[in-house]
Amino acid sequence: MGKMHLNVGTIGHVDHGKTTLTSAITKVMAALHGGRARSLEQIDSAPEERMRGITINLAHVEYESMTRHYAHIDCPGHADYVKNMITGASQMDGAIVLVDGSQGAQEQTREHVLLARQVGVKHVVVFVNKTDIADPELLELVVLEVQDLLAAHGYEGSPIIKGSALQAIQAVDEGQHDDARTAAIRELVHAMDTHFPDPQRDFAAPFLLPIEDVFTIEGRGTVVTGRVDRGILPVGATVEIIGLTDEGKPRVVVVTGIQSFHKDRPEARAGENVGLLLRGVKRDEVVRGQVVSIPGSIRPHIEGEAELYILTAKEGGRHTPFGTGYMPQFFFGTTDVTGMIDVPGDIAQPGDHTRVSFRLQHAIAVEPGMRFSLREGKKTVGAGVVLTVR
Ligand code: GDP
Ligand code: MG
């Protein structure tokens, strides 16, 4: 069996050493387990990417531990981290929080840890960097302060490793990849190997399928297709069709057939692209953007709160700010619906990220953690992640 693959990334305040640490990890792991060592310059010259119309500067590097393959994201600037986390450009299975041991946690450290929690990063490990220049007593205070920060966001008990990324790089560059200067990097990767669990397709959760398409199979009936988000559904199961048109009660139907790649299947499983044959449903009674779920497992919602990033004019977004009452289109996966935004306090400017309330014109199956984009006509003006629903 191949090594398990995980997506990870560095987060933390500017100039605390995120890129230096990223380079150090690739160098030490390349020396130990093969793969490519990356210099700081290579990481910092990463090309920009576009996600939901937003420009994000992020470097993807790869390395292997004894047991795993990691894809690691490092961003050059604070705004890129914010955009990356809100758009979910890299869905991190775990994050490395980097803190400069000579300075302690700073504003962006706190902001990134909060964002990580909000967007559903379940696990973090901490690297307290620059031990070569940090006062040892101050270092202990920094560790205590970091523990408080972790606990405040539900990350208590996360491993904290102290070291110097810069010295680790120097060691490898001198051909000494296994001396004391790289011990902290090896310890950090070991903490990732053990503290970040293997990602799992969620087979145990209640079945959920966002409908992407609807069509008719002659002589059999109406089929809805899409990728199973989670859970397992056997043929013959009773499901609900939720969202958009169900102002009253969701429609309850029986799935009489399941197909994948044109073959009949006994069940539909998380991660699979499937077609579900729905008993007694006419083609015009279901639409793209609804979801198929286990009765009672998910409710349609109209209102909630979200963390929003507002695109700048340069990114193709608005030139002007907006305030409460703004009504763009919300695109949730396969669903689009008009909604109203309530900006707490004052106005939201292009380039800002802010927590807002929203109210949709139709109830849809939204849940905390779901991503969406905001559009006006054909223009993407924002990206968000749902924090709460009511
Ligand atoms: P980033 O903005 O968080 O990606 O930070 P960088 O990796 O670009 O590092 C910022 C500065 O901190 C650079 O001048 C690095 O050389 C320096 N730096 C990084 N790690 C260490 C370290 O372990 N010790 C010392 N003394 N300096 C470091
Ligand atoms: Mg950097």
Coordinates of C-alpha atoms and ligand atoms in Angstrom, one line a residue:
M1 CA 0.0 0.0 0.0
G2 CA 1.1 3.5 -0.8
K3 CA 1.7 6.1 1.9
M4 CA -1.4 7.9 3.2
H5 CA -1.8 11.4 1.7
L6 CA -2.6 14.5 3.8
N7 CA -3.0 18.2 3.1
V8 CA -1.3 20.5 5.5
G9 CA 0.0 24.1 5.7
T10 CA 1.8 26.7 7.7
I11 CA -0.1 29.5 9.4
G12 CA 1.1 32.4 11.6
H13 CA 2.3 36.0 11.7
V14 CA 4.3 37.5 8.9
D15 CA 8.1 37.1 9.3
H16 CA 7.9 34.5 12.1
G17 CA 9.5 32.0 9.7
K18 CA 6.7 30.1 8.0
T19 CA 8.6 29.9 4.6
T20 CA 11.9 29.1 6.3
L21 CA 10.2 26.2 8.2
T22 CA 8.5 25.0 5.0
S23 CA 11.9 24.9 3.3
A24 CA 13.5 23.2 6.3
I25 CA 10.9 20.4 6.4
T26 CA 11.4 19.7 2.7
K27 CA 15.2 19.6 3.1
V28 CA 15.2 17.3 6.1
M29 CA 12.6 15.0 4.8
A30 CA 14.2 14.8 1.3
A31 CA 17.5 13.8 3.0
L32 CA 15.7 11.2 5.1
H33 CA 13.0 9.8 2.8
G34 CA 13.7 11.1 -0.7
G35 CA 11.7 13.8 -2.6
R36 CA 12.7 17.3 -3.5
A37 CA 14.3 19.8 -1.2
R38 CA 12.9 23.4 -1.7
S39 CA 14.8 26.6 -1.2
L40 CA 13.1 29.7 0.3
E41 CA 13.3 31.4 -3.1
Q42 CA 11.5 28.5 -4.8
I43 CA 8.7 28.6 -2.3
D44 CA 8.4 32.4 -2.3
S45 CA 8.3 32.6 -6.1
A46 CA 5.1 30.4 -6.3
P47 CA 2.8 31.3 -9.2
E48 CA -0.6 32.8 -8.2
E49 CA -3.7 30.7 -8.4
R50 CA -7.4 31.6 -8.9
M51 CA -10.0 30.1 -6.8
R52 CA -13.7 31.2 -7.1
G53 CA -12.3 34.1 -9.1
I54 CA -10.0 35.2 -6.3
T55 CA -6.3 35.5 -6.8
I56 CA -4.3 33.7 -4.2
N57 CA -0.6 33.4 -3.9
L58 CA 0.2 30.0 -2.5
A59 CA 3.1 27.6 -2.8
H60 CA 2.4 23.8 -2.9
V61 CA 5.4 21.7 -1.8
E62 CA 5.5 18.0 -1.1
Y63 CA 7.5 15.8 1.2
E64 CA 7.3 12.4 2.7
S65 CA 7.7 11.2 6.3
M66 CA 8.3 7.5 7.2
T67 CA 4.6 6.8 6.9
R68 CA 3.0 9.6 4.9
H69 CA 3.0 11.8 1.9
Y70 CA 2.2 15.5 2.7
A71 CA 1.1 18.3 0.3
H72 CA 1.9 21.5 2.2
I73 CA 0.7 25.0 1.5
D74 CA 2.7 28.1 2.4
C75 CA 1.4 31.6 1.5
P76 CA 3.6 34.7 1.1
G77 CA 1.2 37.2 2.7
H78 CA -1.5 37.6 5.4
A79 CA -4.2 38.3 2.8
D80 CA -3.4 35.1 1.0
Y81 CA -3.9 33.1 4.1
V82 CA -7.2 34.7 4.8
K83 CA -8.4 34.0 1.2
N84 CA -7.0 30.5 1.2
M85 CA -8.8 29.5 4.4
I86 CA -12.1 31.2 3.4
T87 CA -12.3 29.8 -0.1
G88 CA -11.0 26.4 1.0
A89 CA -8.4 26.4 -1.8
S90 CA -6.5 23.9 0.3
Q91 CA -8.6 22.0 2.6
M92 CA -6.2 21.3 5.4
D93 CA -6.3 18.0 7.3
G94 CA -4.0 19.7 9.8
A95 CA -2.2 23.0 10.2
I96 CA 1.3 23.9 11.5
V97 CA 0.9 27.1 13.7
L98 CA 4.3 28.8 13.6
V99 CA 5.2 31.3 16.4
D100 CA 8.4 33.3 16.6
G101 CA 9.8 32.3 20.0
S102 CA 11.5 35.7 20.5
Q103 CA 8.2 37.6 19.9
G104 CA 5.3 35.3 20.9
A105 CA 1.9 35.0 19.2
Q106 CA 1.0 38.2 17.4
E107 CA -2.2 39.6 15.8
Q108 CA -2.0 37.4 12.6
T109 CA -1.2 34.3 14.7
R110 CA -4.5 34.8 16.6
E111 CA -6.4 35.6 13.4
H112 CA -5.2 32.5 11.6
V113 CA -5.9 30.2 14.6
L114 CA -9.4 31.6 14.8
L115 CA -9.9 31.2 11.1
A116 CA -8.6 27.7 11.2
R117 CA -11.2 26.8 13.8
Q118 CA -14.0 28.6 11.9
V119 CA -13.2 26.8 8.6
G120 CA -13.1 23.4 10.2
V121 CA -9.3 22.6 10.5
K122 CA -9.6 19.9 13.2
H123 CA -6.0 19.6 14.3
V124 CA -3.0 21.8 14.7
V125 CA 0.6 21.3 15.8
V126 CA 2.7 24.3 16.9
F127 CA 6.3 25.1 16.0
V128 CA 7.9 27.7 18.3
N129 CA 10.7 29.0 16.0
K130 CA 13.9 31.1 16.4
T131 CA 15.0 29.3 19.6
D132 CA 18.6 30.4 18.5
I133 CA 17.8 34.0 19.3
A134 CA 15.0 33.7 21.9
D135 CA 15.6 34.2 25.6
P136 CA 15.0 30.8 27.2
E137 CA 12.8 32.3 29.9
L138 CA 10.7 34.2 27.4
L139 CA 10.4 31.0 25.4
E140 CA 8.6 29.4 28.4
L141 CA 6.2 32.3 28.6
V142 CA 5.6 32.1 24.8
V143 CA 4.7 28.4 25.2
L144 CA 2.2 29.2 28.0
E145 CA 0.6 31.9 26.0
V146 CA 0.4 29.6 23.0
Q147 CA -1.3 27.0 25.1
D148 CA -3.9 29.6 26.2
L149 CA -4.5 30.6 22.6
L150 CA -5.0 26.9 21.6
A151 CA -7.3 26.2 24.4
A152 CA -9.4 29.3 23.6
H153 CA -10.1 27.8 20.1
G154 CA -10.6 24.2 21.1
Y155 CA -7.1 23.0 20.2
E156 CA -6.0 22.2 23.7
G157 CA -3.4 19.4 24.0
S158 CA -1.8 20.0 20.6
P159 CA 1.9 19.2 20.4
I160 CA 4.3 22.2 20.8
I161 CA 7.8 21.8 19.4
K162 CA 10.6 24.3 19.9
G163 CA 13.4 24.8 17.4
S164 CA 15.1 26.9 14.8
A165 CA 14.1 26.4 11.2
L166 CA 17.1 28.5 10.1
Q167 CA 19.6 26.3 11.9
A168 CA 18.0 23.2 10.5
I169 CA 18.4 24.5 7.0
Q170 CA 22.1 25.4 7.7
A171 CA 22.6 21.8 9.0
V172 CA 21.2 20.2 5.9
D173 CA 23.1 22.6 3.7
E174 CA 26.3 21.5 5.5
G175 CA 25.4 17.8 4.9
Q176 CA 24.5 17.2 8.5
H177 CA 20.8 16.4 8.1
D178 CA 20.7 14.2 11.2
D179 CA 22.5 16.4 13.8
A180 CA 20.9 18.1 16.8
R181 CA 20.0 21.2 14.7
T182 CA 17.4 19.1 12.7
A183 CA 16.0 17.2 15.7
A184 CA 13.1 19.7 16.0
I185 CA 12.1 19.3 12.4
R186 CA 12.1 15.5 12.8
E187 CA 10.1 15.9 16.0
L188 CA 7.6 18.2 14.3
V189 CA 7.0 15.8 11.4
H190 CA 6.6 13.0 13.9
A191 CA 4.0 15.1 15.8
M192 CA 2.1 15.6 12.5
D193 CA 2.3 11.9 11.7
T194 CA 0.8 11.0 15.1
H195 CA -1.4 14.0 16.0
F196 CA -3.1 14.5 12.6
P197 CA -5.4 11.4 12.1
D198 CA -5.7 9.7 8.7
P199 CA -8.3 11.6 6.7
Q200 CA -11.4 9.4 6.2
R201 CA -14.2 9.5 3.8
D202 CA -17.1 9.9 6.0
F203 CA -19.0 6.6 5.6
A204 CA -20.6 6.7 9.1
A205 CA -22.4 10.1 8.7
P206 CA -25.9 10.3 7.4
F207 CA -26.1 10.0 3.6
L208 CA -25.9 13.3 1.7
L209 CA -25.9 13.9 -2.1
P210 CA -26.1 17.4 -3.6
I211 CA -28.0 17.1 -6.9
E212 CA -26.0 18.1 -9.9
D213 CA -28.3 16.9 -12.7
V214 CA -31.7 15.4 -13.3
F215 CA -32.8 13.2 -16.2
T216 CA -35.2 10.6 -17.3
I217 CA -34.4 7.0 -18.1
E218 CA -37.0 5.7 -20.5
G219 CA -39.2 3.1 -18.9
R220 CA -37.6 3.5 -15.5
G221 CA -38.2 7.0 -14.2
T222 CA -36.4 10.0 -12.9
V223 CA -32.7 9.9 -12.0
V224 CA -30.7 12.5 -10.0
T225 CA -26.9 12.5 -10.3
G226 CA -24.1 13.9 -8.2
R227 CA -21.1 13.0 -6.0
V228 CA -22.0 11.5 -2.6
D229 CA -20.8 13.9 0.0
R230 CA -21.0 11.5 2.9
G231 CA -22.5 8.3 4.2
I232 CA -23.7 5.1 2.5
L233 CA -27.2 4.6 1.0
P234 CA -28.5 1.1 0.0
V235 CA -31.1 0.5 -2.8
G236 CA -34.6 0.6 -1.3
A237 CA -33.8 3.3 1.2
T238 CA -36.2 6.2 2.0
V239 CA -34.7 9.6 1.5
E240 CA -35.8 13.3 1.6
I241 CA -35.3 15.8 -1.2
I242 CA -34.4 19.1 0.5
G243 CA -34.1 22.7 -0.5
L244 CA -35.2 25.5 -2.9
T245 CA -38.8 24.5 -3.5
D246 CA -39.8 23.0 -0.2
E247 CA -41.2 25.9 1.6
G248 CA -43.3 23.4 3.5
K249 CA -42.2 19.8 4.1
P250 CA -39.4 18.1 2.3
R251 CA -40.5 15.4 -0.1
V252 CA -40.0 11.8 1.0
V253 CA -39.2 9.2 -1.7
V254 CA -37.8 5.7 -2.1
V255 CA -34.6 5.1 -4.1
T256 CA -35.4 2.1 -6.3
G257 CA -32.1 1.9 -8.1
I258 CA -28.4 3.1 -7.9
Q259 CA -26.1 3.4 -10.8
S260 CA -22.4 4.3 -11.1
F261 CA -20.5 4.3 -14.4
H262 CA -23.6 2.8 -16.1
K263 CA -23.7 -0.3 -13.8
D264 CA -26.4 -1.1 -11.3
R265 CA -25.0 -1.0 -7.8
P266 CA -26.3 -2.2 -4.4
E267 CA -25.3 1.0 -2.6
A268 CA -23.9 4.5 -3.0
R269 CA -20.9 5.4 -1.0
A270 CA -19.1 8.7 0.0
G271 CA -16.9 10.0 -2.7
E272 CA -18.7 8.1 -5.6
N273 CA -20.4 9.7 -8.5
V274 CA -23.8 8.1 -8.7
G275 CA -27.3 8.3 -10.2
L276 CA -30.3 7.6 -7.9
L277 CA -33.5 6.4 -9.4
L278 CA -36.4 8.0 -7.5
R279 CA -39.8 6.2 -7.3
G280 CA -42.8 8.2 -8.4
V281 CA -40.9 11.5 -9.0
K282 CA -41.5 13.4 -12.2
R283 CA -38.6 15.0 -13.9
D284 CA -39.7 18.6 -13.3
E285 CA -40.3 17.9 -9.5
V286 CA -36.6 17.9 -8.6
V287 CA -33.9 20.4 -9.5
R288 CA -30.2 20.9 -9.5
G289 CA -29.2 22.4 -6.1
Q290 CA -31.5 20.3 -4.0
V291 CA -29.9 17.6 -1.8
V292 CA -30.9 14.0 -1.2
S293 CA -30.5 13.0 2.4
I294 CA -31.6 10.6 5.1
P295 CA -34.9 11.8 6.6
G296 CA -34.4 14.2 9.5
S297 CA -30.6 14.3 9.2
I298 CA -30.4 17.8 7.6
R299 CA -32.7 20.8 7.7
P300 CA -33.1 23.5 5.2
H301 CA -32.1 26.9 6.5
I302 CA -32.8 30.5 5.6
E303 CA -30.6 32.4 8.0
G304 CA -27.1 32.2 9.4
E305 CA -23.7 33.8 9.8
A306 CA -20.7 33.6 7.6
E307 CA -17.1 34.7 7.4
L308 CA -16.8 36.6 4.1
Y309 CA -13.9 37.8 2.0
I310 CA -14.8 40.7 -0.4
L311 CA -12.9 40.7 -3.7
T312 CA -11.0 43.8 -4.6
A313 CA -11.6 45.6 -7.9
K314 CA -8.3 44.3 -9.1
E315 CA -9.5 40.7 -8.5
G316 CA -12.6 41.5 -10.6
G317 CA -14.8 42.4 -7.6
R318 CA -16.6 45.6 -6.6
H319 CA -15.1 49.0 -6.8
T320 CA -17.3 50.3 -4.0
P321 CA -18.2 49.1 -0.5
F322 CA -21.6 47.7 0.5
G323 CA -23.6 47.8 3.6
T324 CA -26.6 46.1 5.2
G325 CA -29.3 45.3 2.8
Y326 CA -26.9 44.3 0.0
M327 CA -28.5 41.5 -2.1
P328 CA -26.2 39.4 -4.2
Q329 CA -26.6 35.8 -5.5
F330 CA -25.2 33.1 -3.2
F331 CA -23.7 30.0 -5.0
F332 CA -23.5 27.0 -2.7
G333 CA -22.1 24.1 -4.6
T334 CA -24.8 23.3 -7.1
T335 CA -27.4 25.7 -5.6
D336 CA -27.8 29.4 -6.3
V337 CA -30.2 31.6 -4.4
T338 CA -30.6 35.3 -3.8
G339 CA -29.8 36.5 -0.2
M340 CA -29.5 39.6 1.9
I341 CA -26.4 40.5 3.8
D342 CA -26.3 42.3 7.1
V343 CA -22.9 43.8 7.9
P344 CA -22.4 44.3 11.6
G345 CA -21.7 47.9 12.4
D346 CA -20.6 49.8 9.3
I347 CA -19.8 48.9 5.8
A348 CA -17.7 46.2 4.1
Q349 CA -14.9 47.3 1.8
P350 CA -13.4 45.4 -1.1
G351 CA -10.4 43.5 0.3
D352 CA -11.9 43.1 3.8
H353 CA -12.8 40.0 5.5
T354 CA -15.6 40.1 8.0
R355 CA -18.3 38.2 9.8
V356 CA -21.8 38.8 8.4
S357 CA -25.4 37.6 8.8
F358 CA -27.3 36.4 5.8
R359 CA -30.9 35.7 5.0
L360 CA -31.7 33.7 1.8
Q361 CA -34.9 34.0 -0.3
H362 CA -35.4 30.2 -0.2
A363 CA -34.5 27.6 2.5
I364 CA -31.6 25.4 1.3
A365 CA -29.5 22.6 2.9
V366 CA -26.7 24.7 4.3
E367 CA -24.5 23.7 7.2
P368 CA -21.6 25.2 9.1
G369 CA -18.4 24.8 7.1
M370 CA -20.0 25.0 3.7
R371 CA -18.3 27.3 1.2
F372 CA -20.1 29.7 -1.2
S373 CA -19.3 32.5 -3.6
L374 CA -21.2 35.7 -4.0
R375 CA -22.0 37.1 -7.4
E376 CA -23.6 40.1 -9.0
G377 CA -24.6 39.2 -12.5
K378 CA -21.6 37.4 -14.0
K379 CA -19.1 39.0 -11.6
T380 CA -17.8 37.2 -8.5
V381 CA -17.7 39.7 -5.7
G382 CA -17.0 37.6 -2.6
A383 CA -16.3 34.2 -1.1
G384 CA -17.5 32.9 2.2
V385 CA -17.8 30.0 4.6
V386 CA -20.9 29.4 6.8
L387 CA -20.2 29.6 10.5
T388 CA -23.7 29.1 12.0
V389 CA -27.2 28.5 10.7
R390 CA -30.6 29.3 12.2
Ligands
GDP1 P1 7.3 34.2 7.0 O1 6.9 35.6 6.6 O2 6.6 33.7 8.2 O3 7.3 33.2 5.8 O4 8.9 34.3 7.4 P2 10.2 33.9 6.7 O5 10.4 32.4 6.6 O6 10.3 34.6 5.4 O7 11.3 34.4 7.7 C1 11.3 35.7 8.2 C2 12.7 36.1 8.7 O8 13.0 35.3 9.8 C3 13.8 35.7 7.7 O9 14.8 36.8 7.7 C4 14.4 34.5 8.2 O10 15.8 34.3 7.9 C5 14.2 34.6 9.7 N1 14.2 33.3 10.4 C6 13.4 32.3 10.1 N2 13.6 31.2 10.9 C7 14.6 31.6 11.8 C8 15.2 31.0 12.9 O11 15.0 29.9 13.2 N3 16.1 31.8 13.5 C9 16.5 33.0 13.2 N4 17.4 33.7 13.8 N5 15.8 33.6 12.1 C10 14.9 33.0 11.4
MG2 MG 6.6 33.5 3.9

